[in-house]
CSV table of C-alpha atoms and ligand atoms in Angstrom, one decimal:
chain,number,residue,atom,x,y,z
R,1,MET,CA,-30.2,9.9,29.6
R,2,ALA,CA,-32.7,11.8,31.8
R,3,ASP,CA,-32.8,15.6,31.5
R,4,PRO,CA,-30.6,17.2,34.2
R,5,LYS,CA,-32.5,18.6,37.2
R,6,LYS,CA,-32.4,22.3,37.5
R,7,LEU,CA,-31.1,24.3,40.5
R,8,TYR,CA,-32.0,27.9,41.2
R,9,ILE,CA,-29.8,29.6,43.9
R,10,LYS,CA,-30.5,33.0,45.3
R,11,THR,CA,-27.6,34.6,47.1
R,12,TYR,CA,-27.8,37.2,49.8
R,13,GLY,CA,-25.1,39.0,51.7
R,14,CYS,CA,-21.3,39.0,51.3
R,15,GLN,CA,-18.9,37.7,48.7
R,16,MET,CA,-18.2,34.6,50.9
R,17,ASN,CA,-21.8,33.6,50.2
R,18,VAL,CA,-21.2,34.2,46.4
R,19,TYR,CA,-18.3,31.8,46.6
R,20,ASP,CA,-20.3,29.3,48.7
R,21,SER,CA,-23.2,29.4,46.2
R,22,GLU,CA,-20.8,28.4,43.4
R,23,ARG,CA,-19.5,25.6,45.5
R,24,MET,CA,-23.0,24.4,46.4
R,25,ALA,CA,-23.9,24.4,42.7
R,26,GLU,CA,-20.8,22.3,42.0
R,27,ALA,CA,-21.6,19.9,44.8
R,28,LEU,CA,-25.2,19.4,43.4
R,29,GLY,CA,-23.7,19.2,39.9
R,30,GLY,CA,-22.4,15.8,41.0
R,31,ALA,CA,-25.9,14.9,41.9
R,32,GLY,CA,-27.2,15.7,38.4
R,33,TYR,CA,-28.2,19.4,38.7
R,34,VAL,CA,-27.5,22.2,36.3
R,35,GLU,CA,-28.1,25.9,37.3
R,36,THR,CA,-31.0,27.9,36.0
R,37,GLN,CA,-31.6,31.7,36.4
R,38,SER,CA,-35.3,31.4,37.1
R,39,PRO,CA,-37.1,29.8,40.0
R,40,ASP,CA,-40.0,28.9,37.7
R,41,ASP,CA,-38.3,26.0,36.0
R,42,ALA,CA,-36.3,24.8,38.9
R,43,ASP,CA,-36.4,21.4,40.6
R,44,MET,CA,-34.6,22.7,43.6
R,45,ILE,CA,-34.5,26.2,45.0
R,46,LEU,CA,-31.8,27.2,47.4
R,47,LEU,CA,-31.8,30.5,49.4
R,48,ASN,CA,-28.2,31.2,50.5
R,49,THR,CA,-29.0,33.6,53.3
R,50,CYS,CA,-27.2,36.3,55.4
R,51,HIS,CA,-27.8,37.0,59.1
R,52,ILE,CA,-25.6,40.1,59.6
R,53,ARG,CA,-28.4,42.6,60.2
R,54,GLU,CA,-32.0,42.6,61.5
R,55,LYS,CA,-34.9,41.4,59.5
R,56,ALA,CA,-32.8,38.8,57.7
R,57,ALA,CA,-35.0,35.9,58.9
R,58,GLU,CA,-38.2,37.8,58.0
R,59,LYS,CA,-36.8,38.4,54.5
R,60,VAL,CA,-36.2,34.6,54.2
R,61,TYR,CA,-39.7,33.8,55.4
R,62,SER,CA,-41.3,36.2,53.0
R,63,GLU,CA,-39.2,34.9,50.1
R,64,LEU,CA,-40.2,31.4,51.0
R,65,GLY,CA,-43.8,32.4,51.1
R,66,ARG,CA,-43.5,33.5,47.5
R,67,PHE,CA,-42.7,29.9,46.4
R,68,LYS,CA,-45.9,28.5,47.8
R,69,GLY,CA,-47.8,28.7,44.5
R,70,LEU,CA,-44.8,27.1,42.7
R,71,LYS,CA,-44.6,24.2,45.1
R,72,ALA,CA,-48.4,23.6,44.8
R,73,GLU,CA,-48.0,23.4,41.0
R,74,LYS,CA,-44.9,21.2,41.3
R,75,PRO,CA,-45.0,19.0,44.4
R,76,ASP,CA,-41.6,17.5,43.6
R,77,LEU,CA,-39.9,20.9,43.8
R,78,LYS,CA,-37.4,20.9,46.7
R,79,ILE,CA,-36.8,24.0,48.7
R,80,GLY,CA,-33.7,24.5,50.8
R,81,VAL,CA,-32.3,27.2,53.0
R,82,ALA,CA,-28.5,27.6,53.3
R,83,GLY,CA,-26.1,30.1,54.8
R,84,CYS,CA,-26.0,32.0,58.1
R,85,VAL,CA,-29.8,32.2,58.8
R,86,ALA,CA,-29.9,28.5,58.2
R,87,GLN,CA,-27.1,28.1,60.7
R,88,ALA,CA,-28.7,30.3,63.3
R,89,GLU,CA,-32.3,29.4,62.9
R,90,GLY,CA,-32.5,26.2,60.9
R,91,GLU,CA,-34.7,24.2,63.2
R,92,GLU,CA,-37.1,27.1,63.7
R,93,ILE,CA,-37.3,27.5,59.9
R,94,MET,CA,-38.2,23.8,59.5
R,95,ARG,CA,-40.9,24.2,62.2
R,96,ARG,CA,-42.4,27.4,60.9
R,97,GLN,CA,-42.3,26.9,57.2
R,98,PRO,CA,-43.5,23.5,56.0
R,99,LEU,CA,-42.4,24.3,52.4
R,100,VAL,CA,-38.8,23.8,53.4
R,101,ASP,CA,-37.3,20.4,52.7
R,102,LEU,CA,-33.7,21.0,53.4
R,103,VAL,CA,-31.6,23.2,55.7
R,104,VAL,CA,-27.8,23.4,55.4
R,105,GLY,CA,-25.3,25.5,57.3
R,106,PRO,CA,-22.2,27.2,55.8
R,107,GLN,CA,-19.9,24.5,57.2
R,108,SER,CA,-21.8,21.5,56.0
R,109,TYR,CA,-22.7,22.2,52.4
R,110,HIS,CA,-20.3,19.5,51.1
R,111,ARG,CA,-23.0,17.1,52.4
R,112,LEU,CA,-25.6,18.6,50.1
R,113,PRO,CA,-25.8,15.6,47.7
R,114,GLU,CA,-26.7,13.4,50.7
R,115,LEU,CA,-29.2,15.9,52.1
R,116,GLU,CA,-30.8,16.2,48.7
R,117,ALA,CA,-31.2,12.4,48.5
R,118,ARG,CA,-32.8,12.4,51.9
R,119,ALA,CA,-35.2,15.2,50.8
R,120,GLN,CA,-36.0,13.3,47.6
R,121,GLY,CA,-36.9,10.4,49.9
R,122,GLY,CA,-39.5,12.6,51.6
R,123,GLU,CA,-37.5,13.4,54.7
R,124,LYS,CA,-36.9,16.9,56.1
R,125,ALA,CA,-33.1,17.1,55.9
R,126,LEU,CA,-31.2,19.4,58.3
R,127,ASP,CA,-27.4,19.8,58.8
R,128,THR,CA,-26.0,22.7,60.7
R,129,ASP,CA,-23.1,20.9,62.2
R,130,PHE,CA,-19.5,22.2,62.3
R,131,PRO,CA,-18.2,18.8,61.0
R,132,VAL,CA,-14.7,17.6,61.6
R,133,ASP,CA,-14.4,16.5,57.9
R,134,ASP,CA,-12.9,19.2,55.8
R,135,LYS,CA,-15.5,20.7,53.6
R,136,PHE,CA,-12.9,21.8,51.0
R,137,ASP,CA,-11.2,18.4,51.0
R,138,THR,CA,-14.5,16.8,50.0
R,139,LEU,CA,-15.1,19.4,47.4
R,140,ARG,CA,-11.4,19.3,46.3
R,141,HIS,CA,-11.8,18.8,42.6
R,142,ARG,CA,-13.7,21.6,40.9
R,143,PRO,CA,-15.4,21.1,37.5
R,144,LYS,CA,-13.1,22.0,34.5
R,145,ALA,CA,-15.6,24.3,32.7
R,146,LYS,CA,-14.2,27.6,31.3
R,147,ARG,CA,-15.2,30.6,33.3
R,148,GLY,CA,-15.1,34.4,33.5
R,149,PRO,CA,-11.9,36.4,34.2
R,150,THR,CA,-12.5,37.1,37.9
R,151,ALA,CA,-13.1,34.7,40.8
R,152,PHE,CA,-13.4,34.6,44.5
R,153,LEU,CA,-11.4,32.0,46.5
R,154,THR,CA,-12.2,31.4,50.2
R,155,VAL,CA,-8.9,31.0,52.2
R,156,GLN,CA,-10.2,31.5,55.7
R,157,GLU,CA,-13.5,31.2,57.5
R,158,GLY,CA,-14.9,32.3,60.8
R,159,CYS,CA,-13.8,34.9,63.3
R,160,ASP,CA,-12.4,35.0,66.8
R,161,LYS,CA,-12.6,38.8,67.2
R,162,PHE,CA,-16.1,38.9,68.8
R,163,CYS,CA,-16.9,42.5,68.0
R,164,ALA,CA,-19.8,43.3,70.4
R,165,PHE,CA,-22.4,43.8,67.6
R,166,CYS,CA,-21.5,40.9,65.3
R,167,VAL,CA,-23.1,37.5,64.8
R,168,VAL,CA,-20.3,36.1,62.6
R,169,PRO,CA,-18.3,34.4,65.4
R,170,TYR,CA,-21.5,32.5,66.2
R,171,THR,CA,-22.8,31.7,62.7
R,172,ARG,CA,-19.5,31.0,61.0
R,173,GLY,CA,-17.6,29.7,64.1
R,174,ALA,CA,-14.0,30.0,65.1
R,175,GLU,CA,-11.2,31.0,62.6
R,176,VAL,CA,-10.1,28.2,60.4
R,177,SER,CA,-7.5,28.7,57.6
R,178,ARG,CA,-7.2,26.3,54.6
R,179,PRO,CA,-3.8,24.8,53.9
R,180,ALA,CA,-1.7,27.0,51.5
R,181,ALA,CA,-1.1,24.1,49.0
R,182,ARG,CA,-4.8,23.6,48.5
R,183,ILE,CA,-5.4,27.3,47.8
R,184,ILE,CA,-2.5,27.4,45.3
R,185,GLU,CA,-3.9,24.3,43.6
R,186,GLU,CA,-7.4,25.9,43.4
R,187,ALA,CA,-5.9,29.2,42.1
R,188,GLN,CA,-3.9,27.3,39.4
R,189,ASP,CA,-7.0,25.5,38.4
R,190,LEU,CA,-9.0,28.7,38.2
R,191,VAL,CA,-6.3,30.3,36.0
R,192,GLU,CA,-6.3,27.3,33.7
R,193,ARG,CA,-10.1,27.9,33.3
R,194,GLY,CA,-9.6,31.5,32.2
R,195,VAL,CA,-9.4,33.5,35.5
R,196,ARG,CA,-7.0,36.4,35.6
R,197,GLU,CA,-8.0,38.0,38.9
R,198,ILE,CA,-8.5,36.3,42.2
R,199,THR,CA,-10.0,37.8,45.3
R,200,LEU,CA,-9.0,35.9,48.4
R,201,LEU,CA,-11.9,35.8,50.8
R,202,GLY,CA,-12.2,35.4,54.6
R,203,GLN,CA,-14.3,36.9,57.3
R,204,ASN,CA,-11.0,37.9,58.8
R,205,VAL,CA,-8.8,37.2,55.8
R,206,ASN,CA,-5.6,38.9,57.0
R,207,ALA,CA,-5.6,36.6,60.1
R,208,TYR,CA,-4.9,33.8,57.6
R,209,HIS,CA,-2.4,31.3,59.1
R,210,GLY,CA,-2.8,28.2,57.0
R,211,ALA,CA,-0.4,25.3,57.1
R,212,GLY,CA,2.3,25.5,54.5
R,213,GLU,CA,5.9,24.5,53.8
R,214,GLY,CA,8.0,25.2,56.9
R,215,GLY,CA,5.0,26.0,59.2
R,216,ASP,CA,2.0,28.3,59.2
R,217,TRP,CA,2.0,30.8,56.4
R,218,SER,CA,0.8,34.4,56.7
R,219,LEU,CA,-1.5,36.0,54.1
R,220,ALA,CA,1.4,37.9,52.7
R,221,ARG,CA,3.4,34.7,52.2
R,222,LEU,CA,0.4,33.1,50.4
R,223,ILE,CA,0.0,36.2,48.2
R,224,TRP,CA,3.7,36.0,47.2
R,225,ALA,CA,3.2,32.4,46.3
R,226,LEU,CA,0.2,33.2,44.2
R,227,ASN,CA,2.2,36.0,42.6
R,228,GLU,CA,4.3,33.3,40.9
R,229,ILE,CA,1.3,31.8,39.0
R,230,ASP,CA,1.7,32.5,35.3
R,231,GLY,CA,-1.5,33.8,33.8
R,232,LEU,CA,-2.8,35.2,37.1
R,233,GLU,CA,-2.6,39.0,36.8
R,234,ARG,CA,-4.3,40.4,39.8
R,235,ILE,CA,-4.7,39.5,43.4
R,236,ARG,CA,-7.1,41.1,45.9
R,237,PHE,CA,-8.2,40.2,49.4
R,238,THR,CA,-11.1,41.0,51.7
R,239,THR,CA,-12.2,41.6,54.6
R,240,SER,CA,-9.4,42.6,56.9
R,241,HIS,CA,-9.2,43.6,60.6
R,242,PRO,CA,-6.8,46.5,61.4
R,243,ASN,CA,-5.1,44.5,64.1
R,244,ASP,CA,-4.1,41.8,61.7
R,245,MET,CA,-2.4,44.2,59.2
R,246,SER,CA,1.0,42.7,59.7
R,247,ASP,CA,4.3,44.3,58.5
R,248,ASP,CA,4.8,41.7,55.7
R,249,LEU,CA,1.3,42.4,54.4
R,250,ILE,CA,1.8,46.2,54.4
R,251,GLU,CA,5.1,45.8,52.7
R,252,ALA,CA,3.6,43.5,50.1
R,253,HIS,CA,1.3,46.4,49.1
R,254,GLY,CA,4.4,48.3,48.0
R,255,THR,CA,6.4,45.4,46.4
R,256,CYS,CA,4.1,42.6,45.2
R,257,GLU,CA,3.4,43.4,41.6
R,258,LYS,CA,0.1,41.6,41.2
R,259,LEU,CA,-1.4,42.8,44.5
R,260,MET,CA,-3.8,45.5,43.6
R,261,PRO,CA,-3.8,49.0,45.2
R,262,TYR,CA,-7.1,48.6,46.9
R,263,LEU,CA,-7.7,47.8,50.6
R,264,HIS,CA,-11.0,47.3,52.4
R,265,LEU,CA,-10.1,48.0,56.1
R,266,PRO,CA,-13.2,48.5,58.3
R,267,VAL,CA,-12.9,50.8,61.3
R,268,GLN,CA,-16.7,50.9,62.3
R,269,SER,CA,-16.3,54.1,64.4
R,270,GLY,CA,-13.9,57.0,65.0
R,271,SER,CA,-14.8,57.3,68.7
R,272,ASP,CA,-12.5,55.5,71.2
R,273,LYS,CA,-15.3,55.2,73.7
R,274,ILE,CA,-17.5,53.4,71.1
R,275,LEU,CA,-14.5,51.3,69.7
R,276,LYS,CA,-13.9,50.1,73.2
R,277,ARG,CA,-17.6,49.1,73.7
R,278,MET,CA,-17.5,47.5,70.3
R,279,ASN,CA,-14.6,45.4,71.5
R,280,ARG,CA,-12.6,46.4,68.5
R,281,ALA,CA,-9.2,46.4,70.4
R,282,HIS,CA,-7.9,49.4,68.5
R,283,THR,CA,-8.2,53.2,68.8
R,284,ALA,CA,-9.0,55.8,66.1
R,285,GLU,CA,-5.4,57.0,66.4
R,286,SER,CA,-3.9,53.6,66.0
R,287,TYR,CA,-6.1,53.1,62.9
R,288,ILE,CA,-5.0,56.4,61.4
R,289,ARG,CA,-1.3,55.6,62.1
R,290,LEU,CA,-1.8,52.2,60.3
R,291,ILE,CA,-3.3,53.9,57.3
R,292,GLU,CA,-0.3,56.2,57.2
R,293,ARG,CA,2.0,53.2,57.1
R,294,ILE,CA,0.0,51.6,54.4
R,295,ARG,CA,0.1,54.8,52.3
R,296,ASP,CA,3.8,55.0,52.9
R,297,ALA,CA,4.1,51.6,51.3
R,298,ARG,CA,1.7,52.3,48.5
R,299,PRO,CA,0.9,56.0,48.1
R,300,ASP,CA,-1.9,55.6,45.5
R,301,ILE,CA,-3.8,52.8,47.4
R,302,LEU,CA,-7.6,53.3,47.4
R,303,LEU,CA,-9.1,52.6,50.8
R,304,SER,CA,-12.6,51.5,51.6
R,305,GLY,CA,-14.2,50.9,55.0
R,306,ASP,CA,-17.3,49.9,56.9
R,307,PHE,CA,-19.1,52.1,59.4
R,308,ILE,CA,-21.8,51.5,62.0
R,309,VAL,CA,-23.8,54.6,63.2
R,310,GLY,CA,-26.1,54.6,66.2
R,311,PHE,CA,-24.2,51.9,68.1
R,312,PRO,CA,-25.7,51.8,71.7
R,313,GLU,CA,-25.0,55.0,73.6
R,314,GLU,CA,-23.3,56.7,70.7
R,315,THR,CA,-23.6,60.5,71.3
R,316,GLU,CA,-23.4,63.3,68.7
R,317,GLU,CA,-19.8,63.8,69.9
R,318,ASP,CA,-18.9,60.2,69.2
R,319,PHE,CA,-20.5,60.5,65.8
R,320,GLN,CA,-18.5,63.6,65.1
R,321,ALA,CA,-15.3,61.7,65.9
R,322,THR,CA,-16.3,59.2,63.2
R,323,MET,CA,-16.9,62.0,60.7
R,324,GLN,CA,-13.5,63.5,61.6
R,325,LEU,CA,-11.8,60.1,61.1
R,326,ILE,CA,-13.4,59.9,57.6
R,327,ARG,CA,-12.1,63.4,56.7
R,328,GLU,CA,-8.6,62.4,57.8
R,329,VAL,CA,-8.5,59.1,56.0
R,330,ARG,CA,-10.3,60.1,52.7
R,331,TYR,CA,-12.0,56.9,51.5
R,332,GLY,CA,-12.5,55.9,47.9
R,333,TYR,CA,-15.4,53.7,48.9
R,334,ALA,CA,-17.4,52.8,52.0
R,335,TYR,CA,-20.3,50.8,53.3
R,336,SER,CA,-22.3,52.3,56.1
R,337,PHE,CA,-25.0,50.8,58.3
R,338,LYS,CA,-27.3,51.8,61.0
R,339,TYR,CA,-26.7,49.6,64.1
R,340,SER,CA,-29.0,46.6,64.1
R,341,THR,CA,-29.5,44.6,67.3
R,342,ARG,CA,-28.4,41.0,67.0
R,343,PRO,CA,-29.9,38.8,69.7
R,344,GLY,CA,-27.2,36.9,71.7
R,345,THR,CA,-24.4,39.5,71.0
R,346,PRO,CA,-23.1,41.6,74.0
R,347,ALA,CA,-24.3,44.9,72.4
R,348,ALA,CA,-27.9,43.7,72.3
R,349,GLU,CA,-28.0,44.3,76.1
R,350,ARG,CA,-27.1,48.0,75.8
R,351,PRO,CA,-29.6,51.0,75.5
R,352,LEU,CA,-30.4,52.0,71.9
R,353,VAL,CA,-29.9,55.4,70.2
R,354,ASP,CA,-33.1,57.0,69.1
R,355,ASP,CA,-33.9,55.6,65.6
R,356,ALA,CA,-34.6,58.9,63.9
R,357,GLU,CA,-31.3,60.3,65.3
R,358,ALA,CA,-29.4,57.2,64.0
R,359,SER,CA,-31.0,57.6,60.5
R,360,ASP,CA,-30.0,61.2,60.5
R,361,ARG,CA,-26.4,60.3,61.3
R,362,LEU,CA,-26.4,57.7,58.6
R,363,TYR,CA,-27.6,60.3,56.1
R,364,ARG,CA,-24.9,62.7,57.1
R,365,LEU,CA,-22.2,60.1,57.0
R,366,GLN,CA,-23.2,58.8,53.6
R,367,ALA,CA,-23.2,62.4,52.2
R,368,LEU,CA,-19.6,62.8,53.3
R,369,ILE,CA,-18.6,59.4,51.9
R,370,THR,CA,-20.3,60.1,48.6
R,371,GLU,CA,-18.3,63.4,48.4
R,372,GLN,CA,-15.1,61.5,48.9
R,373,GLN,CA,-16.0,58.7,46.6
R,374,ARG,CA,-16.8,61.3,43.9
R,375,ALA,CA,-13.5,63.0,44.5
R,376,ALA,CA,-11.5,59.7,44.2
R,377,GLN,CA,-13.3,58.8,41.0
R,378,ASP,CA,-13.0,62.2,39.4
R,379,ALA,CA,-9.3,62.2,40.2
R,380,MET,CA,-8.9,59.4,37.7
R,381,VAL,CA,-9.8,61.6,34.8
R,382,GLY,CA,-6.7,62.2,32.7
R,383,ARG,CA,-4.8,59.2,34.1
R,384,THR,CA,-4.0,56.0,32.3
R,385,VAL,CA,-5.0,52.9,34.2
R,386,LYS,CA,-5.0,49.2,33.5
R,387,VAL,CA,-8.5,47.7,33.1
R,388,LEU,CA,-9.5,44.0,33.1
R,389,PHE,CA,-12.6,43.7,30.9
R,390,GLU,CA,-15.3,41.5,32.5
R,391,LYS,CA,-18.4,41.8,30.2
R,392,PRO,CA,-19.9,43.6,27.2
R,393,GLY,CA,-21.5,47.0,28.0
R,394,ARG,CA,-25.0,48.0,27.1
R,395,LEU,CA,-24.0,49.9,24.0
R,396,PRO,CA,-22.8,48.1,20.9
R,397,GLY,CA,-19.1,47.5,20.8
R,398,GLN,CA,-18.8,48.6,24.4
R,399,MET,CA,-16.9,46.7,27.1
R,400,VAL,CA,-17.0,47.1,30.9
R,401,GLY,CA,-14.2,46.3,33.2
R,402,LYS,CA,-12.5,47.2,36.5
R,403,SER,CA,-9.4,49.3,37.0
R,404,ASP,CA,-6.7,48.3,39.4
R,405,TYR,CA,-8.5,50.6,41.9
R,406,LEU,CA,-11.8,48.7,41.4
R,407,HIS,CA,-13.5,51.5,39.6
R,408,ALA,CA,-15.9,50.4,36.8
R,409,VAL,CA,-14.6,51.6,33.4
R,410,HIS,CA,-16.6,51.7,30.1
R,411,VAL,CA,-14.7,51.6,26.8
R,412,ALA,CA,-16.2,51.6,23.3
R,413,ASP,CA,-13.7,49.6,21.3
R,414,PRO,CA,-14.8,46.6,19.2
R,415,ALA,CA,-11.3,45.1,19.3
R,416,LEU,CA,-11.6,44.4,23.1
R,417,SER,CA,-12.7,41.0,24.4
R,418,VAL,CA,-13.7,39.7,27.8
R,419,GLY,CA,-10.6,38.8,29.8
R,420,ASP,CA,-8.4,41.4,28.1
R,421,ILE,CA,-6.3,43.7,30.2
R,422,ALA,CA,-5.6,47.1,28.5
R,423,GLU,CA,-4.1,50.5,29.3
R,424,ILE,CA,-7.0,52.9,29.3
R,425,GLU,CA,-6.9,56.7,29.3
R,426,ILE,CA,-9.8,57.9,31.5
R,427,ILE,CA,-11.7,60.7,29.8
R,428,GLU,CA,-14.9,61.0,31.9
R,429,SER,CA,-16.2,60.4,35.4
R,430,GLY,CA,-19.9,59.5,35.3
R,431,ALA,CA,-22.5,58.8,38.0
R,432,ASN,CA,-21.0,55.4,39.1
R,433,SER,CA,-18.4,54.6,36.6
R,434,LEU,CA,-15.6,56.0,34.5
R,435,SER,CA,-15.2,56.0,30.7
R,436,GLY,CA,-12.1,56.0,28.7
R,437,ARG,CA,-10.3,55.0,25.5
R,438,ARG,CA,-7.4,52.8,24.7
R,439,ALA,CA,-4.1,54.6,25.5
R,440,GLY,CA,-1.3,55.1,23.0
I,1,5AD,N1,-25.5,46.2,62.8
I,1,5AD,C1,-25.1,47.0,61.8
I,1,5AD,N2,-24.0,46.7,61.0
I,1,5AD,C2,-23.3,45.5,61.3
I,1,5AD,N3,-22.3,45.0,60.7
I,1,5AD,C3,-22.0,43.8,61.3
I,1,5AD,N4,-22.9,43.6,62.3
I,1,5AD,C4,-23.7,44.7,62.3
I,1,5AD,C5,-24.8,45.1,63.1
I,1,5AD,N5,-25.2,44.3,64.2
I,1,5AD,C6,-21.6,45.6,59.6
I,1,5AD,C7,-20.1,46.0,60.0
I,1,5AD,C8,-19.3,44.9,59.3
I,1,5AD,C9,-20.2,44.7,58.0
I,1,5AD,C10,-19.9,43.4,57.3
I,1,5AD,O1,-21.5,44.7,58.5
I,1,5AD,O2,-19.8,47.3,59.5
I,1,5AD,O3,-18.0,45.3,58.9
I,2,SF4,FE1,-17.7,40.5,62.9
I,2,SF4,FE2,-15.6,41.4,61.4
I,2,SF4,FE3,-15.7,41.9,64.1
I,2,SF4,FE4,-15.2,39.4,63.2
I,2,SF4,S1,-13.9,41.2,62.9
I,2,SF4,S2,-16.6,40.0,64.9
I,2,SF4,S3,-16.6,39.3,61.3
I,2,SF4,S4,-17.2,42.6,62.5
């Protein structure tokens, strides 16, 4: 038998891309590829790209340029661009960069084997359709190989919210939910292969409304069904929109045993004027009331968020409203970004905030978030928490895992193995992680 061909995938951006990269590797597995960790010995290089902020396309071009030497040495090497930049600018990439053999959008990667065959035949292969055939149906049966204890599982794709700054509704298209039975089947399969924690993914995951028994299911209903799977110990989901935090989902945070006490709930800004211009369809006040309800259901929940500073026409007063909201909510974690113009989005038409001013706001916001993050992490010292161990640490006999609250925890205990869940007493809070010892 011929040696398998080697595939190198580089993944940018969000967790949905991480999941897509896995599925692309599986799709190409059927065409005789195995994954490699280095581009140097690859027969195919795939860049799975992200388009959420500026300079994404430039990054892709400079990364592609770096493979020039490799392609000169190895003329049979195939180079592909996947993901959201491929979706948005695929044809342009093909025109501008002759190194590229293949372009595939996030909705058509189940057609990769066919595109690969066309590329092998010397064609330039491009597919950025939103095909009617169900990608997940084509990729229904996943390989049975054993895998690590945590996994992502995409349940919903696309977004109908059209926040004024965001390209997602254009690159990923309209909201589509996978049928509940398919998700349950995929989750059972993952558990049989060693997975103990599943993070349900969607650009707007809590708007999930997949077909199920008796009609469309909500995300909460799906979580309750997954809660029944023996061997699955933890369920998480991301990313959510405040307006889709339904009563049943809030309640599940208080009552569903396997649903973890962590919620990523982006608000973007604390100023009602800016929220309106962002087309967020909620106010700062309604967000804070929602957080109160979630905390009533699950008092120890750790909250994380996304923030954009320097959105067009944001004043210092608007920015102070965001800082005030952060002080009120008290986040355990947050991602913050300087506004970045995305051509084709409504906000791209509006006057920009001075760049130095926007950078200064980002600096001040991140200082406040860091303080809160520290406080949340330090508050774990002395507590006993459950940790799922994911990999060996750097020191001999050490293991690293995540607590229910998603904090990284180091434990030196040779009796621990990858995949174990153990009660750990937290003894120290370090720069970016906790350390502890087995309780009891
Ligand atoms: N500029 C800056 N940040 C953005 N995000 C989305 N679009 C933009 C943009 N144009 C941020 C939002 C979103 C996260 C995934 O990325 O905070 O929640
Ligand atoms: Fe983008 Fe999220 Fe807004 Fe959808 S809800 S448009 S993905 S920021």
